[in-house]
Tab-separated table of C-alpha atoms in Angstrom:
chain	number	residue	atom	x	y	z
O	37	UNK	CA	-18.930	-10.810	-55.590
O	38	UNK	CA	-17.306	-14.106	-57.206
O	39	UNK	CA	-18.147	-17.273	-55.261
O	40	UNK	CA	-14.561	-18.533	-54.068
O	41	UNK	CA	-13.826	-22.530	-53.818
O	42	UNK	CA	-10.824	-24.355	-52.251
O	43	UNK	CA	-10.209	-25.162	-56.383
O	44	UNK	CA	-7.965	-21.773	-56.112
O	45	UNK	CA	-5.272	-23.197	-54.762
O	46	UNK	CA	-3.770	-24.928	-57.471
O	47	UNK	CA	-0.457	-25.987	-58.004
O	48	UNK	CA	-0.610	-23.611	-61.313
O	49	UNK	CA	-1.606	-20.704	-58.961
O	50	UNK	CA	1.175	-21.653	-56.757
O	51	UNK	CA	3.976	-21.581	-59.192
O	52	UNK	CA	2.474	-18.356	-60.948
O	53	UNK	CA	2.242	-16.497	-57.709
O	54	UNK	CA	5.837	-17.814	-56.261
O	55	UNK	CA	7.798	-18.595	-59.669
O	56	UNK	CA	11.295	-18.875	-57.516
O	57	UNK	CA	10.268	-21.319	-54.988
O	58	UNK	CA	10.460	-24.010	-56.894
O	59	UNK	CA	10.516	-26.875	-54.774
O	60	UNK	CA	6.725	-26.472	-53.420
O	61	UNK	CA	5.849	-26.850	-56.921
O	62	UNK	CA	7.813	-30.093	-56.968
O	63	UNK	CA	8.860	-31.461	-54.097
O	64	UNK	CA	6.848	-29.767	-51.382
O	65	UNK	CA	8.495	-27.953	-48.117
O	66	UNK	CA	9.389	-27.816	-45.155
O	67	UNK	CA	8.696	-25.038	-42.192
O	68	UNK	CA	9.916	-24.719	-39.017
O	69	UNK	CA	8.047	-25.349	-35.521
O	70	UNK	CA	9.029	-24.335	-32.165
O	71	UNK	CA	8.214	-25.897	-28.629
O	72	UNK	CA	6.168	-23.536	-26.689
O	73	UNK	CA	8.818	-23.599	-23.961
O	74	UNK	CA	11.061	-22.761	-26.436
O	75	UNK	CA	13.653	-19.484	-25.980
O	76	UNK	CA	12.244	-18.572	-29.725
O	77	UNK	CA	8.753	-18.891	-28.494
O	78	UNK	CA	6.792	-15.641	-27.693
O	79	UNK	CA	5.143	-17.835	-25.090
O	80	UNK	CA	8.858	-18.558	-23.414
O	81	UNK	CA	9.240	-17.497	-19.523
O	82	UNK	CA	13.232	-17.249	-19.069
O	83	UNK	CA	12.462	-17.867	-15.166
O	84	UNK	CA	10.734	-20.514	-15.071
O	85	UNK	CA	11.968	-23.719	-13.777
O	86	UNK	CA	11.763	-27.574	-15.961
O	87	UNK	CA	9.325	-28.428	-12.696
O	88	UNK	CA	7.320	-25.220	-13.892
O	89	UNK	CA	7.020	-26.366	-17.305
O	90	UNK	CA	6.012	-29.667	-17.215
O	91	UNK	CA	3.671	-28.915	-14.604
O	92	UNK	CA	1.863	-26.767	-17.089
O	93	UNK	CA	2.741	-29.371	-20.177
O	94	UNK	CA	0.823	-31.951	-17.503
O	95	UNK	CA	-2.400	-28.922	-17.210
O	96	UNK	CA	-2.996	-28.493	-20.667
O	97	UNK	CA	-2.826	-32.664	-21.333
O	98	UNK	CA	-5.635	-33.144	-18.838
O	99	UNK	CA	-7.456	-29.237	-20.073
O	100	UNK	CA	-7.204	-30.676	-23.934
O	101	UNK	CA	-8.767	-34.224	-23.184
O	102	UNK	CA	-11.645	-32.359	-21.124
O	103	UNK	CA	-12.159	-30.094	-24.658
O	104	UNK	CA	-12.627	-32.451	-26.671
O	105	UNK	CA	-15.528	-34.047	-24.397
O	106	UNK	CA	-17.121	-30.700	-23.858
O	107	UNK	CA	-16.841	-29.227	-27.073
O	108	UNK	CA	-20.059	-27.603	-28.526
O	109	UNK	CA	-20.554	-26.223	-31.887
O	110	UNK	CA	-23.362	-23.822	-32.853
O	111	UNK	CA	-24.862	-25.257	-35.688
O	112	UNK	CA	-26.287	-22.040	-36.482
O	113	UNK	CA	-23.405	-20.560	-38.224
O	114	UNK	CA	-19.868	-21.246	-40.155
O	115	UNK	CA	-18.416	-24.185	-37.900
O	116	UNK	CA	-14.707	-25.187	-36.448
O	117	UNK	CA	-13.107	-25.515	-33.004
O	118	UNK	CA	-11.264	-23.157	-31.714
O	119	UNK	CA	-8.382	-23.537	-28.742
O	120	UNK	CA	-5.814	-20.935	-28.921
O	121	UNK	CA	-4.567	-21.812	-25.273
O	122	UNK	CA	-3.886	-25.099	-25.614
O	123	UNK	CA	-1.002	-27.147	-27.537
O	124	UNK	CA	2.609	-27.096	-27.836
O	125	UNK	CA	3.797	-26.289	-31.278
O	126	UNK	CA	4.263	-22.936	-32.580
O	127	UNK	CA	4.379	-22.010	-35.982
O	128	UNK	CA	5.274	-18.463	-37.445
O	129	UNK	CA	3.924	-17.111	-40.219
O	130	UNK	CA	2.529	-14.044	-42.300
O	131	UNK	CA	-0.751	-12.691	-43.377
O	132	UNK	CA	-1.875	-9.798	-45.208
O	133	UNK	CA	0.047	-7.506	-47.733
O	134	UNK	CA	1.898	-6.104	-46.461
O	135	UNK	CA	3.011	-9.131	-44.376
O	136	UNK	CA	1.485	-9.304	-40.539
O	137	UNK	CA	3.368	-12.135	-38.353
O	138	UNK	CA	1.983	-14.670	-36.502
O	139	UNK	CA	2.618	-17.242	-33.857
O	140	UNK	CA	-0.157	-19.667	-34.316
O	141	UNK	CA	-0.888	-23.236	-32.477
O	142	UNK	CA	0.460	-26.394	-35.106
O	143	UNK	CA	-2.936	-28.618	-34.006
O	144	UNK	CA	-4.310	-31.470	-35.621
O	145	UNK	CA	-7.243	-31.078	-33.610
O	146	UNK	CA	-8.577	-28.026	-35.546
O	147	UNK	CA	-9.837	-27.332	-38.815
O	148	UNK	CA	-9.239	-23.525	-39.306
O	149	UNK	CA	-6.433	-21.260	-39.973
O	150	UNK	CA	-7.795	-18.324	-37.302
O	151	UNK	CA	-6.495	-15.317	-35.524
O	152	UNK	CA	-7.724	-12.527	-33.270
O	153	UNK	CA	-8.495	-9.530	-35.626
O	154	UNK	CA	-9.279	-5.870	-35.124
O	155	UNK	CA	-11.631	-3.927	-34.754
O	156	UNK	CA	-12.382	-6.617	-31.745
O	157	UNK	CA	-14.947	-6.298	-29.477
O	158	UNK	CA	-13.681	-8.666	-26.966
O	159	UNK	CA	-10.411	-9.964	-27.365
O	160	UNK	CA	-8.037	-11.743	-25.060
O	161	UNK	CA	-4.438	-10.357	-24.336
O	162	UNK	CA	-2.156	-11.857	-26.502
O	163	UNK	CA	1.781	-12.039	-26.765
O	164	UNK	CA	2.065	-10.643	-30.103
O	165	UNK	CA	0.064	-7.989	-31.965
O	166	UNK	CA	-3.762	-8.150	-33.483
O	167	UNK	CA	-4.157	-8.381	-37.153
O	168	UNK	CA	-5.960	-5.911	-38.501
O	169	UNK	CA	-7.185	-6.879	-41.519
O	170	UNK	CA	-7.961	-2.915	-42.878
O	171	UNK	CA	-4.811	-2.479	-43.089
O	172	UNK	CA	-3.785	-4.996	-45.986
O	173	UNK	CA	-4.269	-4.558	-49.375
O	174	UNK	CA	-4.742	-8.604	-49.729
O	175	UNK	CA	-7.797	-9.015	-47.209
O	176	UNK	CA	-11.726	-9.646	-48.681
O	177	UNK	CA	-14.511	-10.863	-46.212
O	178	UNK	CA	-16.402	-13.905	-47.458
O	179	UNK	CA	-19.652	-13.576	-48.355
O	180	UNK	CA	-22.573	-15.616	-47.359
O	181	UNK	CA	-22.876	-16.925	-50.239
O	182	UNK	CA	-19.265	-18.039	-50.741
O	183	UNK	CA	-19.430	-21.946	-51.573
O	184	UNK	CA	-16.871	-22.170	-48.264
O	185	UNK	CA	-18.989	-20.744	-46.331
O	186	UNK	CA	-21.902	-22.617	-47.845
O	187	UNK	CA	-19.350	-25.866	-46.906
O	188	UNK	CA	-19.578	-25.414	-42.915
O	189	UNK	CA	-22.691	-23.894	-42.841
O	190	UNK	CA	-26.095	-26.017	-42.241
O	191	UNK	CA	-27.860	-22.714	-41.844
O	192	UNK	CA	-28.609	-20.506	-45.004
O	193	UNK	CA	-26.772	-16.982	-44.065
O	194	UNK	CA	-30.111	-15.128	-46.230
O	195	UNK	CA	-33.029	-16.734	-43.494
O	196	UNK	CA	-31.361	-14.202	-40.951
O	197	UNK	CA	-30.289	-11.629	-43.752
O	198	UNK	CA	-26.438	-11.579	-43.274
O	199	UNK	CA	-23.803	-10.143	-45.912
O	200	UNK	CA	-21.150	-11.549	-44.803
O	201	UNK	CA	-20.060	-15.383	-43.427
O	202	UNK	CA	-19.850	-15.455	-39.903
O	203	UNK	CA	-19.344	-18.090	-37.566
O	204	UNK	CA	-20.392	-18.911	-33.268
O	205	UNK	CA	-18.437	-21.496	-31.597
O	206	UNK	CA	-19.354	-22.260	-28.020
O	207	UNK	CA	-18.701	-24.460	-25.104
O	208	UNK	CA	-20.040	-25.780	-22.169
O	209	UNK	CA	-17.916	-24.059	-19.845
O	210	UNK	CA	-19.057	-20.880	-21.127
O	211	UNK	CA	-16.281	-19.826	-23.612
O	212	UNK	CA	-16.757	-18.848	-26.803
O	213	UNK	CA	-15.593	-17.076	-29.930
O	214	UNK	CA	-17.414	-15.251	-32.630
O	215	UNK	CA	-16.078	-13.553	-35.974
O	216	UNK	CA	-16.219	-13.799	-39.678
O	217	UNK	CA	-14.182	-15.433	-42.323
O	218	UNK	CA	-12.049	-13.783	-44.817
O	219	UNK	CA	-9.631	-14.425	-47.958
O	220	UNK	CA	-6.331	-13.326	-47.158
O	221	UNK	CA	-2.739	-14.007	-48.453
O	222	UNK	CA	-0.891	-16.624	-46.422
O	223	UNK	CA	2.778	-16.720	-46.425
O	224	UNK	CA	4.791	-19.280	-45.274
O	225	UNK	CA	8.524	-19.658	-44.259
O	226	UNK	CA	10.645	-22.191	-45.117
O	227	UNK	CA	13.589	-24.385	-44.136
O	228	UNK	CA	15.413	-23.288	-47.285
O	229	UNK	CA	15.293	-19.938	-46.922
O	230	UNK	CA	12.559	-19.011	-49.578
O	231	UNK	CA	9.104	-17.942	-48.548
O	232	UNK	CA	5.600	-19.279	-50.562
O	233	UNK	CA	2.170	-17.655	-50.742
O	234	UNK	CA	-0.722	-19.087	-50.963
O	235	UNK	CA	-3.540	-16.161	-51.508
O	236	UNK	CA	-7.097	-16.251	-50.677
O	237	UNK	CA	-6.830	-18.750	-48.382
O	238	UNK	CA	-9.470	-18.510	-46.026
O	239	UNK	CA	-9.058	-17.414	-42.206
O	240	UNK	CA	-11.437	-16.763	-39.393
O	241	UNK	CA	-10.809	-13.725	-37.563
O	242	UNK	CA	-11.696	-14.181	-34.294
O	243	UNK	CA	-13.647	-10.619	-32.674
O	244	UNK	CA	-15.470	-11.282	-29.926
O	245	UNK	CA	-13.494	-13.861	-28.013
O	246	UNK	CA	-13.688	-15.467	-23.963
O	247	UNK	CA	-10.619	-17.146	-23.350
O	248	UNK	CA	-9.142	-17.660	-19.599
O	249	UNK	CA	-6.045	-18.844	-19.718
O	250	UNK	CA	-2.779	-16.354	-19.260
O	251	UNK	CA	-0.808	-17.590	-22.080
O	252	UNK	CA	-2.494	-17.366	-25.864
O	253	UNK	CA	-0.935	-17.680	-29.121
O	254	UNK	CA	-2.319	-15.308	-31.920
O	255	UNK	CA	-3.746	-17.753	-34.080
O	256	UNK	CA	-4.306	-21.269	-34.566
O	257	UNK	CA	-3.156	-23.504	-37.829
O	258	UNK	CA	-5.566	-26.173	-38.108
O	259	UNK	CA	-4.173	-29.314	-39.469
O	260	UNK	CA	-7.432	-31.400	-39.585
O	261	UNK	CA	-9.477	-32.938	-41.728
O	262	UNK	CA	-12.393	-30.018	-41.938
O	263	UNK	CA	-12.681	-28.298	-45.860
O	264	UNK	CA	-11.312	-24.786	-43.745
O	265	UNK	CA	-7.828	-26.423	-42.160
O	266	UNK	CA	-4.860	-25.397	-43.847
O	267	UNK	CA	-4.059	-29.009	-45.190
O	268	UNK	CA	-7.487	-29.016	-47.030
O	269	UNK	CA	-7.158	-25.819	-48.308
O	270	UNK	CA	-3.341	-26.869	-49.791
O	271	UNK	CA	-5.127	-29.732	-50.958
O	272	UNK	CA	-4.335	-29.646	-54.415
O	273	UNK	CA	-0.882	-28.272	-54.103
O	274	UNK	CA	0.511	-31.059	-51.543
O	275	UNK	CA	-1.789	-33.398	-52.070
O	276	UNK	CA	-3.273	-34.306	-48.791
O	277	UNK	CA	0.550	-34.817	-47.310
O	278	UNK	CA	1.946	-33.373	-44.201
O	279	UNK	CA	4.522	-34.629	-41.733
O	280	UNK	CA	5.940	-33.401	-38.806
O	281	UNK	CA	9.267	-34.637	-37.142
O	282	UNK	CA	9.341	-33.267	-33.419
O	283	UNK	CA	12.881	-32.996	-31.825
O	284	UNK	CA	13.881	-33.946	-28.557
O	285	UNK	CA	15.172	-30.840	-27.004
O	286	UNK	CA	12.533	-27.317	-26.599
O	287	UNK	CA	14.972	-25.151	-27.827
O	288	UNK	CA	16.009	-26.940	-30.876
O	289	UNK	CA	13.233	-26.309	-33.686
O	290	UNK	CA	10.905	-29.178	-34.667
O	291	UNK	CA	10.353	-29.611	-38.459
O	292	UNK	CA	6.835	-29.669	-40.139
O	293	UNK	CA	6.929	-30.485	-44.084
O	294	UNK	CA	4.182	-30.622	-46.950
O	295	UNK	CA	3.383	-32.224	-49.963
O	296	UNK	CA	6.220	-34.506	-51.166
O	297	UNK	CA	8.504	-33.442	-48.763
O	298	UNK	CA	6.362	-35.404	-46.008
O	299	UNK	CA	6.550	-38.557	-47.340
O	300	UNK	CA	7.689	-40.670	-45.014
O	301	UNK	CA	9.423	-43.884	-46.675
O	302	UNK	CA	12.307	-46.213	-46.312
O	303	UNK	CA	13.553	-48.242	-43.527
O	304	UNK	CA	11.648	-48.870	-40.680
O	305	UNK	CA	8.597	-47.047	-41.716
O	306	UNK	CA	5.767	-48.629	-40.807
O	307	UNK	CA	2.153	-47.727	-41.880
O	308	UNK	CA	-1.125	-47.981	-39.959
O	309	UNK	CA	-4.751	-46.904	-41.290
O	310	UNK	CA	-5.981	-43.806	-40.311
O	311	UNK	CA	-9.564	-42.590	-40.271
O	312	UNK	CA	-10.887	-38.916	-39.472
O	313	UNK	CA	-14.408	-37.819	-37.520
O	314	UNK	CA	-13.250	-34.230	-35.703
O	315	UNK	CA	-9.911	-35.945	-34.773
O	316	UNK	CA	-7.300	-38.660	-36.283
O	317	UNK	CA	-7.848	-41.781	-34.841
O	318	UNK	CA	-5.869	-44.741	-35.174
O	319	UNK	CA	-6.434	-48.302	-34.117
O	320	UNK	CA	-4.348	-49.632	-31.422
O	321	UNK	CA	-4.915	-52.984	-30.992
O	322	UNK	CA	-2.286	-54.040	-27.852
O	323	UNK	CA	0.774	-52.172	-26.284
O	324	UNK	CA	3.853	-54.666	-24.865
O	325	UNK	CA	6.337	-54.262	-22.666
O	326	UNK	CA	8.726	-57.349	-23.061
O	327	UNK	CA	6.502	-60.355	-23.527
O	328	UNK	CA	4.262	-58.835	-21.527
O	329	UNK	CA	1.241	-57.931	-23.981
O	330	UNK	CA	-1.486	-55.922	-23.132
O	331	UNK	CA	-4.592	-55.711	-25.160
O	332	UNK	CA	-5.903	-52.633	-25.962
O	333	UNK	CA	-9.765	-52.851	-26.716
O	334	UNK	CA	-12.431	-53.109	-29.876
O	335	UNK	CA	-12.343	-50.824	-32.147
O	336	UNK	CA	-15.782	-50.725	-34.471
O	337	UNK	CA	-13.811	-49.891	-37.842
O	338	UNK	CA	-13.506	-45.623	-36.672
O	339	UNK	CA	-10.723	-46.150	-34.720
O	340	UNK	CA	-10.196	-46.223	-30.461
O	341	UNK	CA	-7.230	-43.661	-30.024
O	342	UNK	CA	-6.778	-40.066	-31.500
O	343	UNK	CA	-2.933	-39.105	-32.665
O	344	UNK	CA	-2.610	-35.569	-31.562
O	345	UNK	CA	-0.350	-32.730	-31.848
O	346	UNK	CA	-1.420	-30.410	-29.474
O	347	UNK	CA	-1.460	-33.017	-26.412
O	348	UNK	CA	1.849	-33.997	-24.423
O	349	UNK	CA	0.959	-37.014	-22.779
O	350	UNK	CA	-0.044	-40.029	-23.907
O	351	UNK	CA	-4.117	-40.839	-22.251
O	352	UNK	CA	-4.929	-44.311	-21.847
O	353	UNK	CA	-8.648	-46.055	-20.390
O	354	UNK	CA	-7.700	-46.632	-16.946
O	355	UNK	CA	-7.588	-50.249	-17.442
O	356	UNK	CA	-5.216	-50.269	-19.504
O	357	UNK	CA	-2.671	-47.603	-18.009
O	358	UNK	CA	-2.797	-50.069	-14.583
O	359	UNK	CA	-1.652	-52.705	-16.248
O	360	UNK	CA	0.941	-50.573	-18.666
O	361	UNK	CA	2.665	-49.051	-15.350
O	362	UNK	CA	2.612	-52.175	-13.796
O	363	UNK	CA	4.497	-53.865	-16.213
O	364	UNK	CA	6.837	-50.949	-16.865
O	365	UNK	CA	7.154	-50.488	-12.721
O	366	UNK	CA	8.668	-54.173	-12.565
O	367	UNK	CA	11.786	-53.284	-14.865
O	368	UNK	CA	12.575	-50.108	-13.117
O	369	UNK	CA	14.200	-50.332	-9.921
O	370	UNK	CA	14.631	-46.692	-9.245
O	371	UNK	CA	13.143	-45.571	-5.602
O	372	UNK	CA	9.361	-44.528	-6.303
O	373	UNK	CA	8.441	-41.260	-5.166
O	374	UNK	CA	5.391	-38.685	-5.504
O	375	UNK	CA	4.336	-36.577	-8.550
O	376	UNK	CA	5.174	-33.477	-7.453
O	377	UNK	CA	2.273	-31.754	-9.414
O	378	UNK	CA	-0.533	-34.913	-8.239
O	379	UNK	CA	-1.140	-36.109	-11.726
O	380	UNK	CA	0.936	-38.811	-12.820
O	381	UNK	CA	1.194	-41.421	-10.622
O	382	UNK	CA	4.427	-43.290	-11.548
O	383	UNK	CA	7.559	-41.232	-10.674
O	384	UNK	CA	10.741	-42.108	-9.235
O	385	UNK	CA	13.775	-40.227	-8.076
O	386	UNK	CA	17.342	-40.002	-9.423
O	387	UNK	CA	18.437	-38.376	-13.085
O	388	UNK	CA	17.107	-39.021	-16.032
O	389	UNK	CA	20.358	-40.886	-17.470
O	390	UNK	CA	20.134	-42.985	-14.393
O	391	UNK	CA	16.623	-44.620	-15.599
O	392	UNK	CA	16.887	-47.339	-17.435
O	393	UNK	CA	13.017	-48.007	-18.314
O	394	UNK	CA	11.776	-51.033	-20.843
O	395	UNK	CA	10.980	-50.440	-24.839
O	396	UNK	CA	7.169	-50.388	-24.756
O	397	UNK	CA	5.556	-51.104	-27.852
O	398	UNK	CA	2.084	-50.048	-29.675
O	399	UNK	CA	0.702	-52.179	-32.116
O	400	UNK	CA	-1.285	-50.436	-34.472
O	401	UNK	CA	-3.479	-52.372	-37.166
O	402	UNK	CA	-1.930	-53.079	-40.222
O	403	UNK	CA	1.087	-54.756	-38.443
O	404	UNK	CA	2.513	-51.111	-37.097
O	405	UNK	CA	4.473	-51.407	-34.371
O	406	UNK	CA	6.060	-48.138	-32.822
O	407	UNK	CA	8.809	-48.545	-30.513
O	408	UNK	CA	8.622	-45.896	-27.670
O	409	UNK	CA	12.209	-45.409	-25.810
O	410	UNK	CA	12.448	-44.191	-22.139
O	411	UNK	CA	12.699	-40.940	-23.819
O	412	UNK	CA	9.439	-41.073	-25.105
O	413	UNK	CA	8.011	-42.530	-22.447
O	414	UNK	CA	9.315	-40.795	-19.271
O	415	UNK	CA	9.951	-36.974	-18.859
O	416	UNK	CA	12.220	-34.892	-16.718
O	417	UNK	CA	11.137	-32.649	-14.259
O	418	UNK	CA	14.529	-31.054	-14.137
O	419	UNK	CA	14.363	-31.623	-10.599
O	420	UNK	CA	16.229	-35.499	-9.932
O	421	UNK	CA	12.488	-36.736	-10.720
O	422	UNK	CA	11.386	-38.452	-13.357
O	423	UNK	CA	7.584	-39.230	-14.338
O	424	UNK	CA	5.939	-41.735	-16.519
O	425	UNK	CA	4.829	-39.545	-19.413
O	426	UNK	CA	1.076	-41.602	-19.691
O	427	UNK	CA	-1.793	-41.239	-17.285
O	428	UNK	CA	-5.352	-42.918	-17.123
O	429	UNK	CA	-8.135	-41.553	-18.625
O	430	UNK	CA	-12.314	-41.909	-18.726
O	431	UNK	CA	-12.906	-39.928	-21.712
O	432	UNK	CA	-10.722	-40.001	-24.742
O	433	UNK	CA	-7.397	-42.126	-25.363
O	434	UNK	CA	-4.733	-39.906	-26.992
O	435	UNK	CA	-1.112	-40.542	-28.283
O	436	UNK	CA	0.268	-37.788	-27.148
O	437	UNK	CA	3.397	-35.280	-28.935
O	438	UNK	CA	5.993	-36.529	-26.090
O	439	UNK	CA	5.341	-40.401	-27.193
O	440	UNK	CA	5.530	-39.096	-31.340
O	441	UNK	CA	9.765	-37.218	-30.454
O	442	UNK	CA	12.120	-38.121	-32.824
O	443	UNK	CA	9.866	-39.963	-35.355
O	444	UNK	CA	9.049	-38.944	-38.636
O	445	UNK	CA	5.286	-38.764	-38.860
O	446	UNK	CA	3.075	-38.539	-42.174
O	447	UNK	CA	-0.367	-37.776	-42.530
O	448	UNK	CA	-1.810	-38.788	-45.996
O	449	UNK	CA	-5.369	-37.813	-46.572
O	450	UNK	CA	-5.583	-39.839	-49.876
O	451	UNK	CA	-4.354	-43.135	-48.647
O	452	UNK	CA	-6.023	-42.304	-45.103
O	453	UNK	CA	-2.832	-43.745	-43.398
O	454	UNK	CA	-0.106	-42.458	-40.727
O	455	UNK	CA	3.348	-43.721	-41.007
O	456	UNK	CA	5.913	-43.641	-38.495
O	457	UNK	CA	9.728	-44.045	-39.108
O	458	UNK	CA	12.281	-43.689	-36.206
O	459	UNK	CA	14.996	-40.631	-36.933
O	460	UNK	CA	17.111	-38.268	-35.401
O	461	UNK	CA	14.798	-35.011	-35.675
O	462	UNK	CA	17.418	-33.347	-34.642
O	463	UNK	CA	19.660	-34.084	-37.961
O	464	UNK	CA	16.511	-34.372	-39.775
């Protein structure tokens, strides 16, 4: 079988496989992204309440942050995470021939395009259906000696005589999920109306998977760094450009764009360095509210704070978050009351258009400053509370989605930066 490379997707391959979608070829695209609590969501629960939510957005904040402490990767076999249960963009989109939908996790955190596929030894109930990738004409398992597989692989697949590329992901709380990786054609909505393939881009199919959590997505579409994500393997048709512009309001669809369509220029864009070991990390040198500045802590040239998709709040070292709610609990003079979930420990009663909270800034290096507004900084619980949408942390530091709402955000892997321009992601 012919060794396959992430060289295949070209932008000639592109525009010979998709001749009337002509603006991937030259001006990238854009796809829409829905909020898990979304009405379009396969996830969405039309009885539960805001409180409900956001109790579960405030779970899967502190569950994420855990992950990434705990994570363990066999190094025996094809590597890349795997968290289908947790993060808050949706994405839909086809595989196969003839086309298969799925609803997989937007997360910058992973570096894999995966799904549950049949036949499945152990699989988790999903929302949605299970690929089954006998069923398409398109589908061709990856060898072991596949230069991808070779590429996240420190184990040669022949010393424990395997055909085909398989990978073992575990973790310490005893989860895990085994499979193999296959070519398949990928298809792709967009905001225009046209669709674009990419073929033989390379999935994981997930078949013997330990999952706990009630709600799971069908897939996952990794957005990291890792030579398996989808932005790596769409290398060299967007080059190393994506962007994602996250509305305000659940049931209004977010916007995720690629290739020239994500860059983010003009008017109060601002541009920080960005650098990439398993997550995106940025360097945030002080946060202010008013004149009051807070320093934020060394960084040792790799960054001190991840910029994540997948995580609502916003984590801070618990140093840091004292002093951040103290300063922001001296401009507010709503009555303080109790977190009614016993996370977050600055909430206050009344409606949310009765808060009038201070501008807190983050000052990224490279003179990037991000203004957060009270409504990126506090969210509703639908229920005359409102919470302070950061909390303290011991492990990892994280600017979360809620803090990133209605800003253009652009990832380029070529100029290793992030750039951040205020909009109305609504309009956008």
């Amino acid at each position: 079988m012919t060794q396959i490379s992430h060289s295949s997707h070209t932008l000639f391959l592109l525009c010979l496989y998709f001749f009337s979608f002509i603006e991937a070829c030259n001006g990238g695209f854009t796809v829409e992204i829905i909020h898990r609590d979304s009405p379009k969501s396969p996830f969405y629960r039309p009885t539960e309440t805001q409180l409900q939510r956001v109790a579960k957005a405030v779970h899967r904040s502190i569950r994420r942050a855990n992950h990434f402490n705990h994570t363990f990767v066999s190094k025996n076999t094809a590597e890349s995470d795997v968290t289908p249960d947790i993060g808050d963009y949706v994405m839909s989109y086809s595989v196969g021939t003839p086309e298969f939908q799925v609803f997989g996790i937007v997360d910058t955190g992973s570096d894999i395009v995966w799904m549950q596929c049949q036949p499945c030894k152990t699989c988790y109930d999903q929302t949605t259906p299970i690929f089954n990738p006998s069923k398409s004409t398109t589908y061709e398992t990856l060898p072991c000696s596949s230069t991808s597989c070779k590429s996240v692989s420190d184990n040669s697949c022949y010393s424990h005589k395997k055909k085909n590329c398989e990978y073992s992901i575990f973790y310490e709380d005893g989860r895990y999920s085994q499979g193999d990786l296959g070519l398949e054609t990928l298809t792709l909505g967009s905001t225009i109306g046209s669709s674009v393939k990419f073929p033989r881009t390379v999935i994981g199919c997930g078949r013997n998977n330990s999952f706990s959590s009630e709600e799971k997505s069908s897939g996952i579409v990794g957005l990291g760094q890792g030579s398996l994500s989808l932005i790596s393997q769409l290398s060299s048709s967007v080059g190393g450009k994506f962007s994602y512009c996250l509305a305000p309001i659940d049931n209004i669809a977010s916007k995720l764009s690629f290739g020239d369509a994500a860059v983010v220029s003009g008017n109060g864009t601002v541009s920080t360095p960005m650098t990439y070991h398993g997550h995106y990390y940025l360097t945030l040198e002080a946060l202010s509210v008013g004149k009051n500045r807070i320093k934020f802590g060394k960084s040792n040239g790799e960054g001190n704070i991840i910029i994540d998709s997948g995580t609502t709040l916003t984590l801070l070292p618990d140093d840091v978050y004292s002093k951040l709610e103290s300063a922001v609990a001296h401009e507010v003079k709503l009555k303080r009351v109790k977190d009614p979930w016993k996370q977050l420990s600055l909430c206050y009663k009344g409606a949310f258009h009765e808060l009038h909270a201070p501008v807190i800034t983050l000052h990224f290096s490279g003179d990037a400053d991000v203004k957060l507004t009270v409504d990126n900084s506090f969210i509703d619980s639908g229920d005359e509370v409102v919470c302070f949408a950061f909390m303290a942390s011991k492990t990892f530091s994280i600017f979360g989605n809620f803090a990133q709402k209605n800003m253009l955000v652009g990832y380029d892997l070529q100029k290793k930066t992030v750039s951040f321009k205020p909009t109305d992601c609504v309009r956008q």
